[in-house]
Amino acid sequence: MNSTLNIFTVKTVSFDQGERDPFGFDDFSEKIGAEYLPFSGSVSKPTYYLFVAYVNHFLNTNKSLWRNDKQKREIQIRLEKLLVYCWKSKFSKSELKGGLLGNNFEQSDIDVFTSKGWVIQNAFKIYTDKNFAPETLELYLKRVGERQMPILRDFILCDYKQPQRKAEFVNEIKKQLMKKNSLFNNHRLDDFKDKFKKELIAKIKNRRKDEYFQLLQPYFDYKTFNDDTFWSKLLENPNPKIPFAFLNNWFGKFVSAVDADINLKANKQTFWNEADKSFDKISKQFLSNSKSDVVLQKRMKKSKWFQFNTSENRYSFYDKGNLSEERRIKNLWESYMKRQGEDEGTNYFFNFRHSALLRLIKELR
Amino acid sequence: MKKNSKDFFQSIAEYPHNIGVYLTYTLDNEVIEKLSEVASGTKLILHDFKQGISIDDNANSTIVCFPMKPLKPNEKNCFHSKLALLKSEVGAKFIVGSANLSVDSFATEKEIAIEMELEFKTDTDVFIYNQILNFFEQLKSQLLIQNSIWEQTINKLRFKELPIKASDIHFIFNSKENSIFDEYKNYLASCRRGQSAKSIKVATPFVSDDYSKIEEVKSITDNISIYLRTGAKIKPFQNHHCKIFQPLNKKREGFHSKLILTEFNSDAVLFIGSANFTEQGFFKTLNESANQECGVILKVSLQEMQEWFAENFWKQLSEIEIADYKEAEDKSLEFFDSQNNHYAWAEKENSKITTYIFNPNNLPIRKTKDGIKIKLQNTDSEFLFKTNEFEEQKQTVNFFISDEKISVSVFELSEYISGLNEKGESIFDSFRGIYSVNPTELDTAINEGKLSIKETSSIKITEPPKLEQYFYNVKYLLQSIKHKKYFTDFNESEIQNEINKTDDGRTLYLTFQLFKAFNTKPNTENINQQTKHSCNSKSSGHSS
């Protein structure tokens, strides 16, 4: 059979939780999270911020290497591949702790001589210039970055064709790049961490000057860090000026009440009373946010799975006259219900961006 | 088949491309989102008009969806093709099979697909590619709302007419006169003349109530095995003495793959695609109100599909089992789950937004939840309405259908087209700024100082003479053209544009060089004529 032709069974793919969210809560929470915890939503490794800024600097000072955006992207992706290639040669999977963008491959499968075969969701797509251009870059250039530029230039210009020569060349490049303080040497920020952290905090502070920031700031100072208080003070804080706990509480109660409706529970009214009480406690300013199309209401209607029957005053599954579809939706609903109390032993429904924030802080400690 | 399982999205991600065309019966926002993450090019999605969704994010105008109808729509048929065609600058890749762009396809159903990379180094590649483009031409009349974008996309994709050299891999589709079955028979007649088949294996998740042409299948061989879902109707096959198989375990339970495998002594012919073995899918022509289907027929080894049809996954129903057989009442076994959900999309052209609403239940449409009903204009199509009253500055249009808030992302058609034109395909793509073969552009670039090359330690400024730079640029352009074998209509028109842009002597030089380059290239007569004509007129102008 022709080598470029392949018959395959299609692998199962998991989709975002959004699929299991019939009311739009995920979307709402994601957007409100972005307002309170900028950066943390997309952060996999803070090192990428600096790397993106460094590569952009490299491209700007080596314009002869590229003629158009396409060639520029090619260089960006090749350098990102080289970065991950170097990291993977030094650290095990568990040491890297995931969070690597743009790849699903073993180190030996990464072909750094081409931009092909790299998942498009890469550092340059996520960490654009407008996201963050750290002053730390200057320090990095001074310490090691400037010296690395000719090496990277050689790497981009390399035109060896023979696999053996290529392998030798990459090894040599790797040896030269993986020196102390180099981004290629460590997936963490090493000596640049403190300065970088300061800049990041300033950026976040600039976004939110309210008391929420006062709560958040100490966690960046890892000396006082405590996992338990991180969750309780930020995500579960009962201060009505902070939305997370109140939204979570209502999401959970509302979903339980809908479930009571669907299963025609005798005490369903109690569930609704609880849910309505929780709803009333949410400060009005948090019921809609300008960045979300979802506006929270006592009786959420947005749903592919349910209908709200006004005459019976209750939710029920849509009868689409299709048994397997009904089974599927019931299964999805069950897994949706499980979101309460199943996430890392806590009872919140949605963690906004706090998990990502925690990871960011831990990477910066 | 070898044990081979693959992530559909990974298959798309690993092939960098400029244009992606996706055909599907159903679609979901989640899948489109995932596609946006992995697919590098513009995305044009054609879907069945009853199965649409309101797209809430069109990823910076890189996505456009068009609802499609079968040629002769009725309550039982649909646009059912499933195909992804990815076009890069140097080649193309297509994936054809049973998977729709829906969550179900990738999360729960068991799908099969075939992927093929076309490098255009052989006529076989071009033959298959052109068959796909012929299919696209046919689809023009099936757009629910006619517009020029589909045609522009095809022009961007199509190579100049080439002599057709058939190969043993065919991309097929049903047409006004031919059904998928006709195409299958034609393939066997042309590639397997005189050979007698040993058996036919048919895997189909859905079946028809009865079959008028099943006896014709027996003209290929009467040893027919039908592989069905558990609980599917078996009656239609009983009278025709077919062997019936059903899943033995989870591996094949609820399968969605559609396969027809004709086995010969030493190898086999396989159809893999969107068509179920039903009247609507397999046996009817478009004139007979069939679904619109497509697929691939190819020669495979006897081992290739052995694993899929392996005995440990299937059991043959015995006579007693057939006598006691009970059909399941589960409606998922019936193909037509008619969709009555409303959806909308909005198109912006010349700063005017037109919102189209598929509203099969005729629900009230309002701008605000309790506001006044919006009066909608009828379109040619039943259940489809349009309005310009939702015109908004933002990139989304919001309104209410009954109590449900609808938010749709606007398809910026002009941006999509410019994205389509910007992305690849142009032979001048790598020749911009100081590398341009357009004298005006090159002069501007030089004047703007783009020839300055700043190096790390000190600044060096190099400024070669304009002419020298121009000759180099032309030289490199010709080198890149030299390696290219096939050219599109788009290439033809851009060459024409380029050589007519200026009367500068340098353009005459470029035209002459292009003429020389294309003079020896096959299948580029038009470009050759253009450059020749232009050389003559320009040189006479210059001498005068």
Coordinates of N, CA and C in Angstrom, one line a residue, chain B residues 15-177:
Chain B
Y15 N -0.2 18.3 9.9 CA 0.0 18.7 8.5 C -0.3 20.2 8.3
P16 N 0.8 21.0 8.4 CA 0.6 22.4 8.3 C 0.0 22.8 6.9
H17 N -1.0 23.6 7.0 CA -1.8 23.9 5.7 C -2.3 25.3 5.7
N18 N -2.7 25.8 4.6 CA -3.2 27.1 4.4 C -4.7 27.2 4.4
I19 N -5.3 26.2 3.7 CA -6.7 26.1 3.5 C -7.3 24.8 4.0
G20 N -8.3 24.8 4.8 CA -8.9 23.5 5.2 C -10.4 23.5 4.8
V21 N -10.9 22.5 4.1 CA -12.3 22.4 3.7 C -12.8 21.2 4.4
Y22 N -13.9 21.4 5.2 CA -14.4 20.2 6.0 C -15.9 20.0 5.6
L23 N -16.2 18.8 5.3 CA -17.6 18.4 5.0 C -18.1 17.5 6.1
T24 N -19.3 17.8 6.6 CA -19.8 17.0 7.7 C -21.4 17.0 7.7
Y25 N -21.9 16.0 8.3 CA -23.4 16.0 8.4 C -23.8 16.8 9.6
T26 N -23.2 16.5 10.8 CA -23.5 17.3 12.0 C -22.3 18.0 12.4
L27 N -22.4 19.0 13.3 CA -21.3 19.7 13.9 C -21.6 20.2 15.3
D28 N -20.5 20.4 16.0 CA -20.7 20.9 17.4 C -19.6 22.0 17.6
N29 N -20.0 23.0 18.5 CA -19.1 24.1 18.8 C -17.8 23.5 19.4
E30 N -17.9 22.5 20.3 CA -16.7 22.0 20.9 C -15.6 21.5 19.9
V31 N -16.2 20.8 18.9 CA -15.3 20.3 17.9 C -14.6 21.4 17.0
I32 N -15.4 22.4 16.8 CA -14.9 23.5 16.0 C -13.8 24.2 16.8
E33 N -14.1 24.3 18.1 CA -13.1 24.9 18.9 C -11.7 24.2 18.9
K34 N -11.9 22.9 19.0 CA -10.7 22.0 18.9 C -10.0 22.1 17.6
L35 N -10.8 22.2 16.5 CA -10.3 22.4 15.2 C -9.5 23.7 15.1
S36 N -10.0 24.7 15.7 CA -9.3 26.0 15.7 C -8.0 26.0 16.3
E37 N -7.9 25.1 17.3 CA -6.6 25.0 18.0 C -5.5 24.3 17.2
V38 N -6.0 23.3 16.4 CA -5.0 22.5 15.7 C -4.8 22.8 14.3
A39 N -5.8 23.4 13.6 CA -5.7 23.6 12.2 C -5.1 25.0 11.9
S40 N -4.1 25.0 11.1 CA -3.4 26.3 10.9 C -4.1 27.2 9.9
G41 N -4.9 26.7 9.0 CA -5.4 27.5 7.9 C -6.8 28.0 8.1
T42 N -7.3 28.6 7.0 CA -8.7 29.0 7.1 C -9.6 27.8 7.1
K43 N -10.8 27.9 7.7 CA -11.6 26.7 7.8 C -13.0 26.9 7.1
L44 N -13.3 26.2 6.1 CA -14.6 26.3 5.5 C -15.3 25.0 5.8
I45 N -16.4 25.2 6.5 CA -17.2 24.0 6.9 C -18.5 23.9 6.2
L46 N -18.7 22.8 5.5 CA -20.0 22.6 4.8 C -20.8 21.5 5.7
H47 N -22.0 21.8 6.0 CA -22.8 20.9 6.9 C -24.2 20.8 6.4
D48 N -24.9 19.8 6.8 CA -26.3 19.6 6.5 C -27.1 20.8 7.0
F49 N -28.0 21.3 6.2 CA -28.7 22.5 6.7 C -29.6 22.3 7.9
K50 N -30.0 21.1 8.1 CA -30.9 20.9 9.3 C -30.1 20.7 10.6
Q51 N -28.8 20.5 10.4 CA -28.0 20.1 11.6 C -27.1 21.2 12.0
G52 N -27.3 22.5 11.6 CA -26.4 23.6 12.0 C -26.4 23.9 13.4
I53 N -25.5 24.7 13.8 CA -25.4 25.3 15.2 C -25.1 26.7 15.1
S54 N -25.4 27.5 16.1 CA -25.0 28.9 16.2 C -23.5 28.9 16.7
I55 N -22.6 29.4 15.8 CA -21.2 29.4 16.2 C -20.9 30.6 17.0
D56 N -20.4 30.4 18.2 CA -20.2 31.5 19.1 C -18.8 32.1 19.0
D57 N -17.8 31.4 18.3 CA -16.5 32.0 18.2 C -16.0 31.6 16.8
N58 N -15.7 32.5 15.9 CA -15.3 32.0 14.6 C -13.8 32.3 14.5
A59 N -13.0 32.3 15.6 CA -11.6 32.4 15.6 C -11.0 33.4 14.5
N60 N -11.3 34.6 14.8 CA -10.7 35.7 14.0 C -11.1 35.6 12.5
S61 N -12.3 35.3 12.2 CA -12.7 35.2 10.8 C -12.0 34.1 10.0
T62 N -11.5 33.1 10.7 CA -10.8 32.1 9.9 C -11.8 30.9 9.7
I63 N -13.0 31.0 10.2 CA -14.0 30.0 10.0 C -15.2 30.5 9.3
V64 N -15.7 29.8 8.3 CA -17.0 30.1 7.7 C -17.7 28.8 7.6
C65 N -19.0 28.8 8.0 CA -19.8 27.6 7.8 C -20.9 27.9 6.8
F66 N -21.1 26.9 5.9 CA -22.2 27.0 4.9 C -23.1 25.8 5.1
P67 N -24.4 26.0 5.3 CA -25.4 24.9 5.3 C -25.6 24.4 3.9
M68 N -25.7 23.1 3.8 CA -25.8 22.5 2.5 C -27.1 21.6 2.5
K69 N -27.7 21.5 1.3 CA -28.8 20.6 1.2 C -28.5 19.5 0.1
P70 N -29.2 18.4 0.2 CA -29.0 17.4 -0.8 C -29.6 18.0 -2.1
L71 N -29.3 17.4 -3.3 CA -29.8 18.0 -4.5 C -31.3 18.1 -4.5
K72 N -32.0 17.0 -4.1 CA -33.4 17.0 -4.1 C -33.9 16.8 -2.6
P73 N -34.0 17.8 -1.8 CA -34.2 17.6 -0.4 C -35.6 17.0 -0.2
N74 N -35.7 16.1 0.8 CA -37.0 15.7 1.3 C -36.8 15.3 2.7
E75 N -37.8 14.8 3.4 CA -37.7 14.6 4.8 C -36.7 13.5 5.2
K76 N -36.4 12.7 4.2 CA -35.5 11.5 4.6 C -34.1 11.6 4.2
N77 N -33.7 12.6 3.4 CA -32.3 12.7 3.0 C -31.6 13.9 3.6
C78 N -30.3 13.9 3.3 CA -29.5 14.9 3.9 C -28.1 15.0 3.2
F79 N -27.4 16.1 3.6 CA -26.0 16.2 3.1 C -25.2 15.4 4.1
H80 N -24.6 14.3 3.7 CA -24.1 13.4 4.6 C -22.6 13.1 4.4
S81 N -21.9 13.9 3.5 CA -20.5 13.7 3.2 C -19.6 14.0 4.4
K82 N -18.5 13.3 4.6 CA -17.6 13.6 5.7 C -16.2 13.6 5.1
L83 N -15.6 14.7 5.0 CA -14.3 14.9 4.4 C -13.5 16.0 5.0
A84 N -12.2 15.9 5.1 CA -11.4 17.0 5.4 C -10.3 17.1 4.3
L85 N -10.2 18.3 3.7 CA -9.2 18.5 2.7 C -8.3 19.6 3.1
L86 N -7.0 19.3 3.3 CA -6.1 20.3 3.8 C -5.1 20.6 2.7
K87 N -5.0 21.9 2.3 CA -4.1 22.2 1.2 C -3.0 23.1 1.7
S88 N -1.8 22.6 1.4 CA -0.6 23.4 1.8 C 0.0 23.9 0.5
E89 N 1.1 24.6 0.6 CA 1.7 25.2 -0.6 C 2.3 24.1 -1.5
V90 N 2.7 23.0 -0.9 CA 3.4 22.0 -1.7 C 2.6 20.8 -1.9
G91 N 1.5 20.6 -1.3 CA 0.7 19.4 -1.4 C -0.6 19.5 -0.8
A92 N -1.2 18.4 -0.5 CA -2.5 18.4 0.1 C -2.7 17.1 0.9
K93 N -3.6 17.1 1.8 CA -3.9 15.9 2.6 C -5.4 15.8 2.7
F94 N -6.0 14.6 2.6 CA -7.4 14.5 2.8 C -7.7 13.3 3.8
I95 N -8.7 13.5 4.5 CA -9.2 12.4 5.4 C -10.7 12.2 5.1
V96 N -11.0 11.0 4.8 CA -12.4 10.6 4.4 C -12.8 9.5 5.3
G97 N -14.0 9.5 5.8 CA -14.5 8.3 6.6 C -15.9 8.5 7.1
S98 N -16.1 8.0 8.3 CA -17.4 8.0 8.9 C -17.6 9.1 9.9
A99 N -16.5 9.8 10.3 CA -16.6 10.8 11.4 C -17.2 12.1 11.0
N100 N -18.2 12.6 11.7 CA -18.7 13.9 11.6 C -17.9 14.9 12.5
L101 N -18.1 16.2 12.3 CA -17.4 17.1 13.2 C -18.3 17.3 14.5
S102 N -18.7 16.2 15.1 CA -19.5 16.3 16.3 C -18.8 15.6 17.5
V103 N -19.3 16.0 18.6 CA -18.7 15.5 19.9 C -18.9 14.0 19.9
D104 N -20.1 13.5 19.5 CA -20.3 12.1 19.5 C -19.3 11.3 18.7
S105 N -19.0 11.8 17.5 CA -18.1 11.1 16.7 C -16.7 10.8 17.4
F106 N -16.3 11.8 18.1 CA -14.9 11.7 18.7 C -14.9 11.2 20.1
A107 N -16.1 11.3 20.8 CA -16.1 10.9 22.2 C -16.7 9.6 22.4
T108 N -17.7 9.2 21.6 CA -18.4 7.9 21.9 C -18.4 6.9 20.8
E109 N -18.5 7.4 19.5 CA -18.8 6.5 18.5 C -17.5 5.9 17.9
K110 N -17.6 4.8 17.2 CA -16.5 4.1 16.7 C -16.4 4.3 15.2
E111 N -15.4 5.1 14.9 CA -15.3 5.6 13.5 C -14.1 5.1 12.8
I112 N -14.2 5.1 11.5 CA -13.0 4.7 10.7 C -12.7 5.7 9.6
A113 N -11.5 5.9 9.3 CA -11.2 6.9 8.3 C -9.9 6.5 7.5
I114 N -9.8 7.2 6.4 CA -8.6 7.0 5.6 C -7.9 8.3 5.4
E115 N -6.6 8.4 5.6 CA -6.0 9.7 5.3 C -4.9 9.4 4.2
M116 N -4.7 10.5 3.4 CA -3.7 10.3 2.3 C -3.1 11.6 2.1
E117 N -1.8 11.6 2.0 CA -1.0 12.8 1.7 C -0.7 12.8 0.2
L118 N -1.0 13.9 -0.4 CA -0.7 14.1 -1.9 C 0.4 15.0 -2.0
E119 N 1.5 14.6 -2.6 CA 2.6 15.5 -2.8 C 2.7 16.0 -4.2
F120 N 1.8 15.6 -5.1 CA 1.7 16.1 -6.4 C 3.0 15.8 -7.2
K121 N 3.6 14.7 -6.9 CA 4.8 14.4 -7.7 C 4.4 13.4 -8.7
T122 N 3.2 12.8 -8.5 CA 2.8 11.8 -9.5 C 1.4 12.2 -10.0
D123 N 1.1 11.6 -11.2 CA -0.2 11.9 -11.7 C -1.3 11.3 -10.9
T124 N -1.0 10.2 -10.2 CA -2.0 9.6 -9.3 C -2.5 10.6 -8.3
D125 N -1.6 11.3 -7.7 CA -2.0 12.3 -6.7 C -2.9 13.4 -7.3
V126 N -2.5 13.8 -8.5 CA -3.3 14.9 -9.1 C -4.6 14.4 -9.5
F127 N -4.7 13.1 -10.0 CA -5.9 12.5 -10.4 C -6.9 12.5 -9.2
I128 N -6.5 12.0 -8.0 CA -7.4 12.0 -6.9 C -7.8 13.4 -6.4
Y129 N -6.8 14.2 -6.4 CA -7.1 15.6 -6.0 C -8.1 16.3 -6.9
N130 N -8.0 16.1 -8.2 CA -9.0 16.6 -9.1 C -10.3 16.0 -9.0
Q131 N -10.4 14.7 -8.6 CA -11.7 14.1 -8.4 C -12.4 14.8 -7.2
I132 N -11.6 15.1 -6.2 CA -12.2 15.9 -5.0 C -12.7 17.2 -5.5
L133 N -11.9 17.9 -6.3 CA -12.3 19.2 -6.8 C -13.5 19.1 -7.7
N134 N -13.7 18.0 -8.5 CA -14.9 17.8 -9.3 C -16.1 17.7 -8.4
F135 N -15.9 17.0 -7.3 CA -16.9 16.9 -6.3 C -17.3 18.2 -5.7
F136 N -16.3 19.1 -5.4 CA -16.6 20.4 -4.9 C -17.4 21.2 -6.0
E137 N -17.1 21.0 -7.2 CA -17.8 21.8 -8.3 C -19.3 21.4 -8.2
Q138 N -19.5 20.1 -8.1 CA -20.9 19.6 -8.0 C -21.7 20.2 -6.9
L139 N -21.0 20.5 -5.8 CA -21.7 20.9 -4.6 C -22.1 22.4 -4.7
K140 N -21.6 23.1 -5.7 CA -22.0 24.5 -5.9 C -23.5 24.7 -5.8
S141 N -24.3 23.8 -6.5 CA -25.7 23.9 -6.6 C -26.4 23.5 -5.3
Q142 N -25.6 23.0 -4.3 CA -26.3 22.5 -3.1 C -26.1 23.5 -1.9
L143 N -25.5 24.6 -2.2 CA -25.4 25.6 -1.1 C -26.8 26.1 -0.8
L144 N -27.1 26.2 0.5 CA -28.5 26.6 0.9 C -28.7 28.1 0.5
I145 N -27.6 28.9 0.7 CA -27.6 30.3 0.3 C -26.5 30.4 -0.7
Q146 N -26.8 30.8 -1.9 CA -25.7 30.9 -2.9 C -24.8 32.1 -2.6
N147 N -23.5 31.9 -2.7 CA -22.6 33.0 -2.6 C -21.3 32.6 -3.4
S148 N -20.4 33.6 -3.5 CA -19.3 33.4 -4.4 C -18.1 32.7 -3.7
I149 N -18.2 32.7 -2.4 CA -17.0 32.2 -1.6 C -16.6 30.8 -2.0
W150 N -17.6 29.9 -2.1 CA -17.3 28.5 -2.4 C -16.6 28.5 -3.8
E151 N -17.0 29.3 -4.7 CA -16.4 29.3 -6.0 C -15.0 29.8 -5.9
Q152 N -14.8 30.8 -5.2 CA -13.5 31.4 -5.0 C -12.5 30.4 -4.4
T153 N -13.0 29.7 -3.4 CA -12.2 28.7 -2.7 C -11.8 27.6 -3.7
I154 N -12.8 27.2 -4.5 CA -12.4 26.1 -5.5 C -11.4 26.6 -6.5
N155 N -11.5 27.9 -6.9 CA -10.5 28.4 -7.8 C -9.1 28.5 -7.2
K156 N -9.1 28.7 -5.9 CA -7.9 28.8 -5.2 C -7.2 27.4 -5.1
L157 N -8.1 26.4 -5.1 CA -7.6 25.0 -4.9 C -7.3 24.3 -6.2
R158 N -8.0 24.7 -7.3 CA -7.9 23.8 -8.5 C -6.7 24.1 -9.3
F159 N -6.1 23.0 -9.8 CA -4.9 23.0 -10.7 C -5.5 23.3 -12.1
K160 N -4.6 23.7 -13.0 CA -4.9 23.8 -14.4 C -5.4 22.5 -14.9
E161 N -6.3 22.5 -15.8 CA -6.7 21.2 -16.4 C -5.6 20.3 -16.8
L162 N -5.6 19.1 -16.4 CA -4.5 18.2 -16.6 C -5.1 16.9 -17.3
P163 N -4.2 16.3 -18.1 CA -4.7 15.0 -18.7 C -5.0 14.0 -17.6
I164 N -6.1 13.4 -17.7 CA -6.5 12.5 -16.6 C -5.9 11.1 -16.8
K165 N -5.1 10.7 -15.8 CA -4.6 9.3 -15.9 C -5.1 8.6 -14.7
A166 N -6.0 7.7 -14.9 CA -6.7 7.0 -13.8 C -5.7 6.2 -13.0
S167 N -6.0 6.1 -11.7 CA -5.1 5.2 -10.8 C -6.0 4.2 -10.2
D168 N -5.5 3.4 -9.3 CA -6.4 2.4 -8.7 C -6.9 2.9 -7.3
I169 N -6.7 4.2 -7.0 CA -7.4 4.8 -5.9 C -8.3 5.8 -6.4
H170 N -9.6 5.7 -6.1 CA -10.5 6.7 -6.6 C -11.2 7.4 -5.5
F171 N -11.4 8.7 -5.6 CA -12.3 9.4 -4.7 C -13.6 9.4 -5.4
I172 N -14.7 9.0 -4.8 CA -15.9 8.9 -5.5 C -17.0 9.7 -4.7
F173 N -18.1 10.0 -5.4 CA -19.3 10.7 -4.8 C -20.5 10.4 -5.7
N174 N -21.6 10.4 -5.1 CA -22.8 10.2 -5.9 C -23.2 11.4 -6.7
S175 N -23.7 11.3 -7.9 CA -24.1 12.4 -8.7 C -25.6 12.3 -9.2
K176 N -26.0 13.2 -10.0 CA -27.4 13.1 -10.5 C -27.7 11.7 -11.1
E177 N -26.7 11.2 -11.9 CA -27.0 10.0 -12.6 C -26.4 8.7 -11.9

